[in-house]
């Protein structure tokens, strides 16, 4: 016999992740994070080495640097080095476009508060990819903030387009199966 136990939510997490009273906190986080992504992506979109005639050159340089770290036994694990060498490097041009335009889209989504949780998820995915490749920089901070936005997705876009988009789009658990 299966018995479900429901653990009540604590007031702090309820406030942060379910109450629109916390939306102003997430607005500040969203705008900061969105600006960082938009700025990084805009620089890449306007760079010849990312989306111009030399598209893929920056990605090739980045990957070769990560592979050198892996060979030295520093910061890059073997499985990720293998992924970089056999998947990313041969497709550097495609990854170059994906990163450049992905960063712009994540930035716009966060700034506008449109599909905030999804934008934050893809931003954190890129941060983790950069971290696995041995690039520290601001990636840990951006990853943490994006992860918090993913957790707060229901209220993080309240002062943004999600206030209207989410009720229109609905959620998978809000639909009635017929």
Coordinates of C-alpha atoms in Angstrom, one line a residue:
X1 CA 0.0 0.0 0.0
X2 CA 1.5 3.3 -1.1
X3 CA 1.1 6.3 1.1
X4 CA 2.0 9.9 -0.1
X5 CA 3.5 12.2 2.4
X6 CA 3.4 15.9 1.6
X7 CA 6.1 18.0 3.1
X8 CA 4.9 21.6 3.7
X9 CA 6.9 24.3 2.0
X10 CA 8.8 26.7 4.1
X11 CA 7.8 30.4 4.1
X12 CA 11.1 31.6 2.6
X13 CA 11.0 29.4 -0.5
X14 CA 7.3 30.1 -0.9
X15 CA 8.0 33.8 -0.9
X16 CA 11.0 33.5 -3.3
X17 CA 9.6 31.0 -5.8
X18 CA 5.8 31.3 -5.7
X19 CA 4.8 34.8 -4.5
X20 CA 4.7 37.7 -6.9
X21 CA 5.8 39.9 -4.0
X22 CA 9.3 38.6 -4.7
X23 CA 9.1 39.5 -8.4
X24 CA 11.1 42.7 -8.0
X25 CA 14.1 40.6 -6.7
X26 CA 13.9 38.5 -9.8
X27 CA 13.5 41.6 -12.0
X28 CA 16.9 42.8 -10.8
X29 CA 18.5 39.4 -11.3
X30 CA 16.9 39.0 -14.7
X31 CA 18.0 42.4 -16.0
X32 CA 21.6 41.9 -14.8
X33 CA 21.9 38.5 -16.2
X34 CA 20.0 39.4 -19.4
X35 CA 22.3 42.3 -20.0
X36 CA 25.4 40.2 -19.5
X37 CA 24.1 37.6 -22.1
X38 CA 23.0 40.2 -24.6
X39 CA 26.2 42.1 -24.3
X40 CA 28.3 39.0 -24.9
X41 CA 26.1 37.8 -27.7
X42 CA 26.0 41.2 -29.4
X43 CA 29.7 41.3 -29.5
X44 CA 29.9 37.9 -31.1
X45 CA 27.1 38.6 -33.6
X46 CA 29.1 41.6 -34.8
X47 CA 32.4 39.7 -35.0
X48 CA 33.8 38.2 -38.2
X49 CA 35.3 35.3 -36.2
X50 CA 31.9 34.3 -34.9
X51 CA 29.3 34.8 -37.7
X52 CA 31.2 36.5 -40.5
X53 CA 33.5 35.2 -43.2
X54 CA 35.7 33.6 -40.6
X55 CA 32.9 32.1 -38.6
X56 CA 34.1 29.3 -36.4
X57 CA 37.6 30.6 -35.8
X58 CA 36.9 31.8 -32.3
X59 CA 35.3 28.5 -31.4
X60 CA 38.2 26.6 -32.9
X61 CA 40.6 28.7 -30.8
X62 CA 38.5 28.2 -27.6
X63 CA 38.3 24.4 -28.2
X64 CA 42.0 24.0 -28.9
X65 CA 42.7 25.9 -25.7
X66 CA 40.4 23.6 -23.8
X67 CA 42.0 20.5 -25.4
X68 CA 45.5 21.8 -24.4
X69 CA 44.2 22.1 -20.8
X70 CA 42.9 18.5 -20.9
X71 CA 46.3 17.2 -22.2
X72 CA 48.0 18.9 -19.2
X73 CA 45.4 17.3 -16.9
X74 CA 44.0 20.7 -15.9
X75 CA 40.4 21.8 -15.6
X76 CA 38.9 19.8 -18.5
X77 CA 37.8 16.2 -18.0
X78 CA 38.5 13.5 -20.6
X79 CA 34.9 12.9 -21.6
X80 CA 34.3 16.6 -22.3
X81 CA 37.6 16.9 -24.2
X82 CA 36.5 14.0 -26.3
X83 CA 33.1 15.8 -27.0
X84 CA 35.0 19.0 -27.9
X85 CA 37.4 17.2 -30.2
X86 CA 35.0 14.9 -32.0
X87 CA 31.8 17.0 -32.1
X88 CA 32.4 20.7 -31.6
X89 CA 35.7 21.1 -33.4
X90 CA 34.5 19.5 -36.7
X91 CA 31.4 21.6 -36.5
X92 CA 33.0 24.8 -35.2
X93 CA 31.1 27.1 -37.6
X94 CA 27.7 25.7 -36.6
X95 CA 28.5 26.0 -32.9
X96 CA 29.8 29.5 -33.5
X97 CA 26.4 30.6 -34.8
X98 CA 24.6 28.7 -32.1
X99 CA 26.6 30.4 -29.3
X100 CA 26.4 33.9 -30.8
X101 CA 22.7 33.9 -31.5
X102 CA 21.9 31.8 -28.5
X103 CA 23.5 34.3 -26.2
X104 CA 21.5 37.1 -27.8
X105 CA 18.2 35.2 -27.5
X106 CA 18.9 34.3 -23.8
X107 CA 19.7 37.9 -23.1
X108 CA 16.5 39.2 -24.8
X109 CA 14.3 36.6 -23.2
X110 CA 15.6 37.5 -19.7
X111 CA 15.4 41.3 -20.3
X112 CA 11.9 41.1 -21.7
X113 CA 10.8 38.5 -19.1
X114 CA 9.6 36.2 -21.9
X115 CA 9.8 32.5 -21.2
X116 CA 12.2 33.4 -18.4
X117 CA 12.7 29.9 -17.0
X118 CA 13.5 28.5 -20.5
X119 CA 15.9 31.4 -21.3
X120 CA 17.6 31.0 -17.9
X121 CA 17.9 27.2 -18.5
X122 CA 19.7 27.7 -21.8
X123 CA 21.9 30.4 -20.3
X124 CA 22.9 28.0 -17.5
X125 CA 23.5 25.3 -20.0
X126 CA 25.9 27.5 -21.9
X127 CA 27.6 28.5 -18.6
X128 CA 28.1 24.8 -17.7
X129 CA 29.5 24.1 -21.1
X130 CA 32.0 26.9 -20.7
X131 CA 32.9 25.7 -17.2
X132 CA 33.5 22.1 -18.4
X133 CA 35.8 23.6 -21.1
X134 CA 37.9 25.1 -18.3
X135 CA 36.8 28.8 -18.5
X136 CA 36.1 30.2 -15.1
X137 CA 35.5 34.0 -15.6
X138 CA 32.0 35.0 -14.5
X139 CA 30.5 31.7 -15.4
X140 CA 30.0 30.4 -11.9
X141 CA 28.1 33.5 -10.8
X142 CA 26.0 33.6 -14.0
X143 CA 25.2 29.9 -13.6
X144 CA 24.0 30.3 -10.0
X145 CA 21.8 33.3 -10.9
X146 CA 20.4 31.5 -13.9
X147 CA 19.7 28.4 -11.8
X148 CA 17.8 30.5 -9.3
X149 CA 15.8 32.1 -12.1
X150 CA 14.9 28.6 -13.3
X151 CA 13.6 27.7 -9.9
X152 CA 11.7 31.0 -9.7
X153 CA 10.2 30.7 -13.2
X154 CA 6.6 31.2 -12.1
X155 CA 7.3 34.7 -10.7
X156 CA 10.6 35.7 -12.3
X157 CA 8.9 37.2 -15.3
X158 CA 6.0 38.8 -13.5
X159 CA 7.4 42.2 -14.3
X160 CA 7.8 41.2 -17.9
X161 CA 6.0 39.5 -20.8
X162 CA 5.6 36.2 -18.8
X163 CA 2.8 37.9 -16.8
X164 CA 0.7 37.6 -19.9
X165 CA 2.5 34.8 -21.9
X166 CA 2.4 32.1 -19.3
X167 CA -1.4 32.2 -18.7
X168 CA -1.9 32.1 -22.4
X169 CA 0.5 29.2 -23.0
X170 CA -0.4 27.3 -19.9
X171 CA 1.7 24.7 -18.2
X172 CA 1.8 20.9 -18.8
X173 CA 0.3 20.2 -15.4
X174 CA -2.5 22.8 -15.9
X175 CA -4.0 21.1 -18.9
X176 CA -6.8 18.6 -18.4
X177 CA -6.2 15.2 -20.0
X178 CA -9.3 14.1 -21.9

